[in-house]
Short mmCIF file of C-alpha atoms in Angstrom, two decimals:
data_model
loop_
_atom_site.label_atom_id
_atom_site.label_comp_id
_atom_site.label_asym_id
_atom_site.label_seq_id
_atom_site.Cartn_x
_atom_site.Cartn_y
_atom_site.Cartn_z
CA MET A 1 15.30 24.79 64.63
CA THR A 2 13.31 27.18 62.68
CA ASP A 3 12.36 26.73 58.85
CA LYS A 4 14.86 29.45 58.05
CA GLU A 5 17.68 27.94 60.02
CA ALA A 6 16.88 24.40 58.53
CA ALA A 7 17.08 25.78 55.01
CA VAL A 8 20.51 27.32 55.77
CA SER A 9 21.69 24.15 57.40
CA LEU A 10 20.59 22.03 54.39
CA SER A 11 22.23 24.34 52.00
CA GLU A 12 25.49 24.36 53.90
CA ALA A 13 25.53 20.63 54.28
CA ALA A 14 25.04 20.05 50.60
CA SER A 15 27.70 22.60 49.62
CA ASN A 16 30.23 21.32 52.23
CA SER A 17 29.96 17.67 51.26
CA PRO A 18 33.21 16.56 49.63
CA SER A 19 31.29 14.95 46.64
CA ALA A 20 28.92 17.79 46.17
CA PRO A 21 28.97 19.82 42.97
CA HIS A 22 30.17 23.40 43.47
CA PRO A 23 27.78 25.92 41.98
CA PRO A 24 28.56 29.51 41.53
CA PRO A 25 28.51 31.44 44.96
CA HIS A 26 25.30 33.29 44.07
CA LEU A 27 23.50 29.93 44.10
CA THR A 28 24.48 29.05 47.68
CA ASP A 29 23.80 32.38 49.26
CA PRO A 30 19.99 32.66 49.20
CA VAL A 31 17.94 31.86 52.25
CA PHE A 32 14.62 30.24 51.27
CA PRO A 33 11.76 28.78 53.46
CA PRO A 34 11.51 25.10 52.67
CA ASP A 35 7.66 25.15 53.32
CA ALA A 36 5.16 22.97 51.39
CA LYS A 37 3.71 25.91 49.33
CA PHE A 38 7.24 26.94 48.23
CA GLU A 39 8.17 23.37 47.25
CA LYS A 40 5.02 22.79 45.37
CA ARG A 41 5.38 26.00 43.43
CA ILE A 42 8.82 25.00 42.30
CA LEU A 43 7.73 21.55 41.43
CA ARG A 44 4.86 22.98 39.43
CA LYS A 45 7.11 25.21 37.42
CA VAL A 46 9.38 22.36 36.64
CA ASP A 47 6.39 20.07 35.74
CA VAL A 48 4.96 22.71 33.37
CA ARG A 49 8.22 23.31 31.60
CA LEU A 50 9.38 19.69 31.34
CA LEU A 51 6.51 17.26 31.07
CA PRO A 52 4.06 18.60 28.49
CA ILE A 53 6.71 19.33 25.78
CA LEU A 54 8.52 16.04 26.37
CA GLY A 55 5.34 14.14 26.40
CA ALA A 56 4.31 15.90 23.01
CA LEU A 57 7.65 15.03 21.44
CA TYR A 58 7.44 11.41 22.71
CA THR A 59 4.00 11.16 21.14
CA ILE A 60 5.56 12.20 17.77
CA ALA A 61 8.43 9.67 18.21
CA MET A 62 5.94 6.90 18.89
CA VAL A 63 3.85 7.90 15.88
CA ASP A 64 6.77 8.22 13.55
CA ARG A 65 8.14 4.80 14.46
CA SER A 66 4.87 2.93 14.56
CA ASN A 67 2.70 4.58 11.69
CA ILE A 68 3.99 1.80 9.44
CA SER A 69 1.18 -0.37 10.97
CA VAL A 70 -1.63 1.90 9.65
CA ALA A 71 0.36 2.70 6.43
CA ARG A 72 0.30 -1.18 5.67
CA ILE A 73 -3.42 -1.36 5.62
CA SER A 74 -3.67 1.86 3.70
CA GLY A 75 -1.75 0.68 0.60
CA LEU A 76 2.01 0.62 1.61
CA ASP A 77 2.28 -3.29 1.22
CA GLU A 78 1.06 -3.07 -2.31
CA ASP A 79 3.05 -0.10 -3.43
CA VAL A 80 6.45 -1.16 -2.20
CA GLY A 81 5.97 -4.98 -2.20
CA LEU A 82 6.23 -5.26 1.62
CA ALA A 83 3.99 -8.33 1.99
CA GLU A 84 6.39 -10.66 0.13
CA GLY A 85 8.39 -13.17 2.28
CA SER A 86 10.13 -11.59 5.31
CA ARG A 87 10.32 -8.09 3.97
CA ALA A 88 7.86 -6.67 6.49
CA SER A 89 9.86 -8.13 9.47
CA VAL A 90 13.17 -6.66 7.94
CA ALA A 91 11.60 -3.23 7.57
CA LEU A 92 10.47 -3.34 11.14
CA LEU A 93 13.52 -4.65 12.88
CA VAL A 94 16.21 -2.51 11.00
CA PHE A 95 14.82 0.53 12.97
CA PHE A 96 16.10 -1.06 16.20
CA ILE A 97 19.75 -1.64 15.04
CA GLY A 98 20.70 2.00 15.10
CA TYR A 99 18.21 2.52 17.95
CA MET A 100 20.37 0.25 20.26
CA LEU A 101 23.79 1.29 19.03
CA PHE A 102 23.32 5.12 19.45
CA GLU A 103 21.46 5.31 22.79
CA LEU A 104 24.47 5.34 24.99
CA PRO A 105 26.61 7.67 22.81
CA SER A 106 23.58 10.07 22.85
CA ASN A 107 23.51 10.15 26.60
CA MET A 108 27.24 11.05 26.67
CA VAL A 109 26.49 13.99 24.28
CA ILE A 110 23.38 15.47 25.81
CA VAL A 111 24.94 16.88 28.99
CA ARG A 112 27.69 18.54 26.97
CA VAL A 113 25.49 20.30 24.41
CA GLY A 114 22.41 20.88 26.41
CA ALA A 115 19.11 19.07 26.53
CA ALA A 116 17.13 21.63 24.38
CA ASN A 117 19.88 21.62 21.67
CA TRP A 118 20.25 17.98 21.41
CA LEU A 119 16.61 16.91 21.75
CA ALA A 120 15.37 19.44 19.27
CA LEU A 121 18.10 18.65 16.75
CA ILE A 122 17.39 14.88 16.64
CA THR A 123 13.67 15.39 16.55
CA PHE A 124 14.02 17.78 13.53
CA ALA A 125 16.28 15.07 11.87
CA TRP A 126 13.90 12.21 12.30
CA GLY A 127 11.08 14.43 11.14
CA LEU A 128 12.78 14.94 7.79
CA VAL A 129 13.40 11.12 7.47
CA SER A 130 9.71 10.38 8.23
CA LEU A 131 8.64 12.96 5.64
CA GLY A 132 10.90 11.33 3.08
CA ILE A 133 9.30 7.90 3.52
CA GLY A 134 6.14 9.29 1.96
CA PHE A 135 7.96 9.53 -1.46
CA LEU A 136 9.41 6.08 -1.65
CA ASP A 137 8.49 3.38 -4.27
CA ASN A 138 10.46 0.34 -3.09
CA TRP A 139 10.83 -1.64 0.11
CA VAL A 140 14.57 -1.41 0.21
CA GLY A 141 14.36 2.51 0.42
CA LEU A 142 11.77 1.99 3.19
CA ALA A 143 14.15 -0.21 5.07
CA VAL A 144 17.10 2.26 4.74
CA LEU A 145 15.07 5.21 5.95
CA ARG A 146 13.61 3.31 8.83
CA ALA A 147 17.20 2.38 9.86
CA LEU A 148 18.08 6.09 9.89
CA LEU A 149 14.87 6.85 11.89
CA GLY A 150 16.19 4.55 14.49
CA VAL A 151 19.51 6.22 14.56
CA PHE A 152 17.97 9.74 15.13
CA GLU A 153 15.26 8.54 17.55
CA ALA A 154 17.86 6.56 19.64
CA GLY A 155 18.93 9.56 21.79
CA PHE A 156 15.44 10.85 22.42
CA TYR A 157 13.86 8.45 24.92
CA PRO A 158 16.90 7.85 27.25
CA GLY A 159 17.80 11.55 27.13
CA CYS A 160 14.25 12.32 28.36
CA VAL A 161 14.24 9.67 31.08
CA TYR A 162 17.65 10.93 32.23
CA LEU A 163 16.52 14.49 32.26
CA ILE A 164 13.26 13.84 34.16
CA SER A 165 14.91 11.60 36.83
CA SER A 166 17.48 14.39 37.38
CA TRP A 167 14.93 16.85 38.53
CA TYR A 168 12.93 14.96 41.11
CA ARG A 169 13.38 13.00 44.31
CA ARG A 170 13.31 9.20 44.08
CA TYR A 171 9.64 8.82 45.20
CA GLU A 172 8.39 11.67 42.99
CA VAL A 173 9.76 10.32 39.82
CA GLN A 174 7.40 7.42 38.87
CA GLN A 175 4.33 9.65 38.51
CA ARG A 176 6.35 12.12 36.29
CA LEU A 177 7.71 9.26 34.15
CA ALA A 178 4.15 7.83 33.88
CA VAL A 179 2.90 11.24 32.75
CA PHE A 180 5.64 11.42 30.09
CA PHE A 181 5.33 7.89 28.87
CA MET A 182 1.57 7.53 29.09
CA THR A 183 1.14 10.88 27.28
CA GLY A 184 2.84 9.38 24.32
CA SER A 185 0.92 6.18 24.52
CA ALA A 186 -2.49 7.91 24.70
CA LEU A 187 -1.99 10.54 22.09
CA SER A 188 -0.19 8.13 19.71
CA ALA A 189 -3.35 6.00 19.86
CA PHE A 190 -5.38 8.93 18.58
CA ALA A 191 -2.78 9.31 15.85
CA ASN A 192 -4.44 6.22 14.17
CA ILE A 193 -7.72 8.17 14.03
CA PHE A 194 -5.78 11.19 12.71
CA ALA A 195 -4.19 8.92 10.11
CA LEU A 196 -7.67 7.87 9.14
CA GLY A 197 -8.40 11.45 8.30
CA LEU A 198 -5.13 11.90 6.41
CA ILE A 199 -5.75 9.03 4.03
CA GLN A 200 -8.94 10.79 2.87
CA ILE A 201 -6.60 13.31 1.09
CA SER A 202 -6.00 10.55 -1.49
CA ARG A 203 -9.56 11.16 -2.85
CA VAL A 204 -8.42 14.52 -4.16
CA HIS A 205 -4.84 13.68 -5.03
CA HIS A 206 -3.07 10.81 -6.94
CA TYR A 207 -0.95 10.00 -3.92
CA LYS A 208 -2.24 7.05 -1.88
CA GLY A 209 -3.30 7.53 1.80
CA TRP A 210 -0.25 6.04 3.31
CA ARG A 211 2.06 8.60 1.72
CA TRP A 212 0.05 11.54 3.24
CA ILE A 213 0.37 9.84 6.64
CA TYR A 214 4.16 10.11 6.38
CA ILE A 215 4.31 13.40 4.69
CA ILE A 216 1.97 15.41 6.94
CA GLU A 217 3.15 13.71 10.26
CA GLY A 218 6.84 14.20 9.25
CA ALA A 219 6.24 17.81 8.63
CA LEU A 220 4.45 18.24 11.95
CA THR A 221 7.43 16.57 13.63
CA CYS A 222 9.81 19.23 12.21
CA VAL A 223 7.55 22.09 13.33
CA LEU A 224 7.31 20.85 16.83
CA ALA A 225 11.00 20.28 16.97
CA VAL A 226 11.66 23.96 16.37
CA ILE A 227 9.02 25.00 18.93
CA SER A 228 10.51 22.62 21.56
CA TRP A 229 13.94 24.35 21.41
CA PHE A 230 12.52 27.39 22.98
CA ILE A 231 10.68 25.34 25.82
CA ILE A 232 12.83 22.41 26.98
CA ILE A 233 14.80 23.11 30.10
CA ASP A 234 18.26 21.80 30.95
CA PHE A 235 19.64 19.72 33.79
CA PRO A 236 19.53 21.10 37.37
CA HIS A 237 23.18 21.79 37.47
CA SER A 238 23.25 23.80 34.24
CA ASP A 239 23.51 27.50 34.18
CA ARG A 240 21.48 27.53 30.97
CA ASN A 241 18.22 27.43 32.94
CA GLY A 242 16.60 30.69 33.31
CA PHE A 243 13.10 29.82 34.36
CA LEU A 244 14.12 29.44 38.07
CA SER A 245 15.52 32.11 40.29
CA ALA A 246 18.80 31.62 42.01
CA GLU A 247 17.02 30.87 45.33
CA GLU A 248 14.72 28.28 43.59
CA THR A 249 17.67 26.64 41.82
CA ALA A 250 19.50 26.31 45.03
CA PHE A 251 16.53 24.75 46.69
CA VAL A 252 16.16 22.15 43.88
CA ARG A 253 19.78 21.09 44.24
CA THR A 254 19.72 20.83 47.97
CA ARG A 255 16.47 18.66 48.11
CA LEU A 256 18.06 16.38 45.58
CA ALA A 257 21.25 16.13 47.53
CA GLU A 258 19.22 15.42 50.63
CA ASP A 259 17.32 12.57 48.84
CA ARG A 260 20.21 10.86 47.11
CA GLY A 261 23.20 12.08 48.80
CA ALA A 262 25.39 14.72 46.98
CA GLU A 263 26.55 13.69 43.63
CA ASP A 264 29.21 15.13 41.27
CA GLN A 265 28.08 16.08 37.78
CA GLN A 266 30.21 13.45 36.17
CA LYS A 267 30.99 12.77 32.52
CA VAL A 268 29.88 9.37 31.29
CA THR A 269 33.31 7.63 30.56
CA TRP A 270 34.16 4.22 29.56
CA ALA A 271 35.24 3.53 33.22
CA VAL A 272 31.86 4.51 34.36
CA PHE A 273 30.22 2.34 31.59
CA PHE A 274 32.34 -0.64 32.70
CA ASP A 275 31.23 -0.16 36.34
CA THR A 276 27.55 -0.02 35.05
CA VAL A 277 27.64 -3.10 32.98
CA THR A 278 29.09 -5.14 35.82
CA ASP A 279 26.20 -4.25 38.03
CA TRP A 280 23.68 -7.11 38.10
CA LYS A 281 20.75 -4.70 38.73
CA VAL A 282 21.12 -3.12 35.36
CA TRP A 283 20.63 -6.37 33.63
CA ALA A 284 17.68 -7.44 35.81
CA PHE A 285 15.97 -4.06 35.12
CA GLY A 286 16.85 -4.38 31.44
CA LEU A 287 15.14 -7.65 31.21
CA MET A 288 11.97 -6.47 32.92
CA TYR A 289 12.01 -3.32 30.67
CA MET A 290 12.51 -5.45 27.53
CA ALA A 291 9.37 -7.51 28.41
CA GLY A 292 7.28 -4.39 28.55
CA ALA A 293 8.87 -2.96 25.32
CA VAL A 294 8.18 -6.29 23.46
CA GLY A 295 4.52 -6.02 24.27
CA VAL A 296 4.31 -2.20 23.60
CA TYR A 297 5.78 -2.80 20.07
CA ALA A 298 3.55 -5.78 19.44
CA PHE A 299 0.50 -3.69 20.00
CA LEU A 300 1.87 -0.67 18.11
CA PHE A 301 2.85 -2.57 15.05
CA PHE A 302 0.27 -5.36 14.86
CA LEU A 303 -2.91 -4.44 16.72
CA PRO A 304 -4.62 -2.58 13.75
CA ILE A 305 -3.84 -5.51 11.52
CA ILE A 306 -5.16 -8.09 14.04
CA LEU A 307 -8.28 -5.98 14.47
CA GLN A 308 -9.03 -5.84 10.72
CA ASN A 309 -7.83 -9.22 9.40
CA GLY A 310 -7.94 -11.35 12.63
CA MET A 311 -11.15 -10.05 14.28
CA GLY A 312 -12.90 -9.02 11.21
CA TYR A 313 -13.50 -5.37 11.88
CA SER A 314 -13.65 -2.88 8.96
CA LEU A 315 -10.68 -0.67 8.00
CA ASP A 316 -12.33 2.40 9.60
CA LEU A 317 -13.01 0.47 12.89
CA ALA A 318 -9.57 -1.01 12.93
CA PHE A 319 -8.20 2.53 13.06
CA VAL A 320 -10.74 3.72 15.63
CA LEU A 321 -10.64 0.57 17.93
CA SER A 322 -6.89 0.74 18.37
CA ALA A 323 -7.28 3.89 20.61
CA PRO A 324 -9.34 2.80 23.65
CA PRO A 325 -6.85 0.19 24.91
CA ALA A 326 -4.15 2.64 24.91
CA LEU A 327 -6.35 5.22 26.75
CA PHE A 328 -7.21 2.54 29.34
CA SER A 329 -3.46 1.82 29.92
CA VAL A 330 -2.98 5.49 30.65
CA VAL A 331 -5.64 5.54 33.34
CA GLU A 332 -4.44 2.22 34.83
CA GLY A 333 -0.72 3.31 34.62
CA GLN A 334 -1.33 6.65 36.42
CA LEU A 335 -3.23 4.90 39.17
CA ILE A 336 -0.54 2.34 39.69
CA SER A 337 2.21 5.02 39.57
CA TRP A 338 0.40 7.20 42.12
CA LEU A 339 0.05 4.14 44.43
CA ALA A 340 3.69 3.02 43.95
CA ASP A 341 5.04 6.40 44.84
CA LYS A 342 2.69 6.73 47.86
CA MET A 343 3.72 3.21 49.15
CA ARG A 344 7.43 3.78 48.10
CA LEU A 345 7.39 0.38 46.38
CA ARG A 346 8.34 -0.64 42.79
CA GLY A 347 8.98 -4.45 42.57
CA PRO A 348 5.65 -5.63 43.73
CA PHE A 349 3.86 -3.38 41.08
CA VAL A 350 6.23 -4.81 38.42
CA VAL A 351 4.92 -8.17 39.23
CA VAL A 352 1.33 -7.00 39.22
CA GLN A 353 1.63 -5.36 35.86
CA GLY A 354 3.35 -8.39 34.42
CA LEU A 355 0.49 -10.60 35.51
CA VAL A 356 -2.09 -8.26 34.13
CA ALA A 357 -0.32 -8.34 30.80
CA ILE A 358 -0.24 -12.13 30.84
CA VAL A 359 -3.93 -12.34 31.44
CA GLY A 360 -4.70 -9.94 28.63
CA LEU A 361 -2.53 -11.67 26.13
CA CYS A 362 -4.22 -15.02 26.91
CA MET A 363 -7.54 -13.52 26.31
CA THR A 364 -6.38 -12.05 22.99
CA GLY A 365 -4.59 -15.07 21.83
CA PHE A 366 -6.73 -17.95 22.74
CA LEU A 367 -10.34 -16.83 22.87
CA GLU A 368 -12.50 -17.13 19.71
CA ALA A 369 -15.14 -14.36 19.92
CA PRO A 370 -13.94 -10.93 18.73
CA VAL A 371 -15.34 -9.04 21.82
CA PRO A 372 -13.54 -10.91 24.59
CA ARG A 373 -10.37 -10.87 22.39
CA TYR A 374 -10.70 -7.16 22.05
CA ILE A 375 -11.23 -6.83 25.89
CA GLY A 376 -7.97 -8.73 26.33
CA THR A 377 -6.13 -6.06 24.49
CA PHE A 378 -7.17 -3.55 27.20
CA LEU A 379 -5.47 -5.59 29.83
CA GLY A 380 -2.57 -6.59 27.67
CA GLU A 381 -1.72 -3.05 26.66
CA ALA A 382 -2.23 -1.76 30.21
CA GLY A 383 0.10 -4.37 31.62
CA VAL A 384 3.03 -4.01 29.18
CA ASN A 385 2.94 -0.14 29.33
CA GLY A 386 2.84 -0.46 33.18
CA LEU A 387 5.94 -2.68 33.10
CA VAL A 388 7.81 0.02 31.24
CA VAL A 389 7.01 2.87 33.57
CA THR A 390 7.45 0.97 36.85
CA THR A 391 10.74 -0.51 35.74
CA LEU A 392 11.97 2.88 34.71
CA ALA A 393 11.25 4.24 38.11
CA TRP A 394 12.68 1.20 39.94
CA GLN A 395 15.96 1.60 37.99
CA ALA A 396 16.11 5.34 38.59
CA ASN A 397 15.53 4.86 42.34
CA ASN A 398 18.32 2.32 42.79
CA ILE A 399 21.22 3.57 40.71
CA ARG A 400 23.41 6.24 42.48
CA GLY A 401 25.72 8.64 40.67
CA ASP A 402 24.73 10.93 37.87
CA ALA A 403 27.08 9.35 35.24
CA LYS A 404 26.14 5.75 36.22
CA ARG A 405 22.47 6.58 36.05
CA ALA A 406 22.87 8.01 32.52
CA SER A 407 24.67 4.96 31.48
CA SER A 408 22.24 2.55 33.11
CA THR A 409 19.28 4.39 31.56
CA ALA A 410 20.73 4.10 28.07
CA ILE A 411 21.65 0.38 28.57
CA MET A 412 18.18 -0.38 29.90
CA ILE A 413 16.47 1.43 27.11
CA SER A 414 18.66 -0.29 24.48
CA PHE A 415 16.93 -3.43 25.69
CA SER A 416 13.77 -2.03 24.10
CA GLY A 417 15.61 -2.21 20.83
CA ILE A 418 16.15 -5.88 21.45
CA GLY A 419 12.40 -6.14 22.37
CA GLY A 420 11.54 -4.43 19.17
CA ILE A 421 13.60 -6.87 17.12
CA TYR A 422 12.09 -9.67 19.11
CA SER A 423 8.52 -8.63 18.43
CA SER A 424 9.32 -8.08 14.73
CA LEU A 425 10.66 -11.56 14.37
CA VAL A 426 8.09 -13.52 16.40
CA PHE A 427 5.09 -11.83 14.62
CA ARG A 428 5.69 -13.49 11.26
CA GLN A 429 3.74 -12.89 8.03
CA GLN A 430 2.92 -16.57 7.78
CA ASP A 431 1.07 -16.48 11.17
CA ALA A 432 -1.22 -13.68 10.09
CA PRO A 433 -4.00 -12.76 10.72
CA ASP A 434 -4.16 -13.92 14.29
CA TYR A 435 -0.34 -14.05 15.13
CA THR A 436 -0.86 -16.52 17.91
CA PRO A 437 2.77 -17.75 18.13
CA GLY A 438 3.79 -14.05 18.43
CA ILE A 439 1.26 -13.49 21.25
CA ILE A 440 2.67 -16.61 23.03
CA ALA A 441 6.23 -15.35 22.64
CA VAL A 442 5.22 -11.94 24.22
CA MET A 443 3.65 -13.96 27.13
CA ALA A 444 6.82 -15.88 27.64
CA ILE A 445 9.03 -12.84 28.10
CA CYS A 446 6.41 -11.29 30.55
CA ILE A 447 6.54 -14.52 32.58
CA ALA A 448 10.40 -14.16 32.63
CA ALA A 449 9.96 -10.62 33.80
CA VAL A 450 7.76 -11.55 36.67
CA ILE A 451 10.29 -14.17 37.87
CA VAL A 452 13.24 -11.79 37.73
CA ALA A 453 11.24 -9.08 39.57
CA CYS A 454 10.55 -11.53 42.37
CA LEU A 455 14.16 -12.54 42.61
CA SER A 456 15.30 -8.88 42.55
CA ILE A 457 12.92 -8.08 45.43
CA VAL A 458 14.47 -10.90 47.57
CA VAL A 459 18.06 -9.81 46.84
CA LEU A 460 17.50 -6.18 47.38
CA ARG A 461 15.67 -6.67 50.63
CA TRP A 462 18.58 -8.94 51.75
CA GLN A 463 21.15 -6.21 50.93
CA ASN A 464 19.10 -3.58 52.79
CA LYS A 465 18.97 -5.91 55.86
CA ARG A 466 22.83 -6.22 55.69
CA ALA A 467 23.16 -2.46 55.53
CA ASP A 468 20.81 -2.04 58.58
CA GLU A 469 23.03 -4.39 60.46
CA GLY A 470 26.16 -2.49 59.54
CA LYS A 471 27.62 -5.22 57.38
CA LYS A 472 27.43 -3.31 54.14
CA VAL A 473 27.47 0.21 52.78
CA ILE A 474 25.43 0.56 49.72
CA ASP A 475 26.94 2.54 46.86
CA GLY A 476 29.27 4.40 49.13
CA LEU A 477 26.46 6.12 51.15
CA VAL A 478 25.77 4.92 54.68
CA ASP A 479 22.14 5.98 54.80
CA PHE A 480 21.18 4.87 51.26
CA ARG A 481 18.77 1.83 51.01
CA TYR A 482 17.50 0.25 47.82
CA THR A 483 13.87 0.83 46.93
CA ILE A 484 12.12 -2.59 46.90
#
């Protein structure tokens, strides 16, 4: 069969499937050559339009939710009375209440209103909230605005993961998710150095440095939100996309149908939600993801404080030294993601990343000298960030059905909210400056993630074996097999 005939056959097979979406006729007519150059050119176009802008917005999201750590060592605690009792823990954890509650509703909305419309709108909203924090004078107002920040940020991350996983085949998605997630991790680390520059404005204005961190970064968020509306693309099924030709759009749809089986573009309903929450895999992935999130938030919220007050570095060095561990996590995460996609494996790499995190946390928590403790932050941050990315890809590979995948993604990422509350509560003010009990608590959840990952590997491998023997049909598709 020639390439031309293969392309026609693939297009017809996808469009004739009873469960396939039915695009307009002009999207099924073109004949296109499915050669490597054609495919790479389309993927490059999607990559360029999708990953840089989402990575930039995720950076802003990470900065706006975590800049409280550098604000606290720049005068926030004194100005609003945050250091008293459990006020700091309350101000941190209220963010995650709205963050958890509004993730699933957001994924129900994003398909209806369009990715660009929704993501740009909520980004602009949380930018205004972040800007407003810079004018506060009491800790109660800070807690209220951080709760609103969580409500508006809730829909961003699951929406982006859902959007990215909708455009790529199963064994292409981890590298893209890694680029998206690690871009935010790396650039948000430089945000601490940027914040060090912003606090210098206080030398020429009566506002303290922490206020300028929120005012300037909040304003930048609003500007980027407006720009993003013109750049973000929509889901592959949408007619709102104009950056691909009809031929290229048809090719994208058919290659996705070939990889996953044809899927209807379904609405997320309560019936789909119930089906999702009764699937054991969703909870297993959720626990693994939560372990990574606990560590990510622990480093975001407390590393600058530990560097200054626990390891004895100066204020300026505490800002600067918080960046290299995040940069190392990007390099390590990209390498692991490339290897995982190449080997078409996920679970073993979840185990490896969990073990790396545990070793790093042990070094940071139990060694005495500052340098070895600081080296431990490199391994710890790389491990927890890697847990997040690899678990995201593992979940996306093993949940079939567009609506169920949207629900599963929202549920799994809501576990990060639980992780945020967990890290906010276990890193207690009375344990400062080393926060050893908090570090032990992060290690414990990482150990649990490694155990659950090992059990999941065994169960998924057993179910694949039953499918190979003809004793089971996985998710209604005879040829579908779980990614181990």
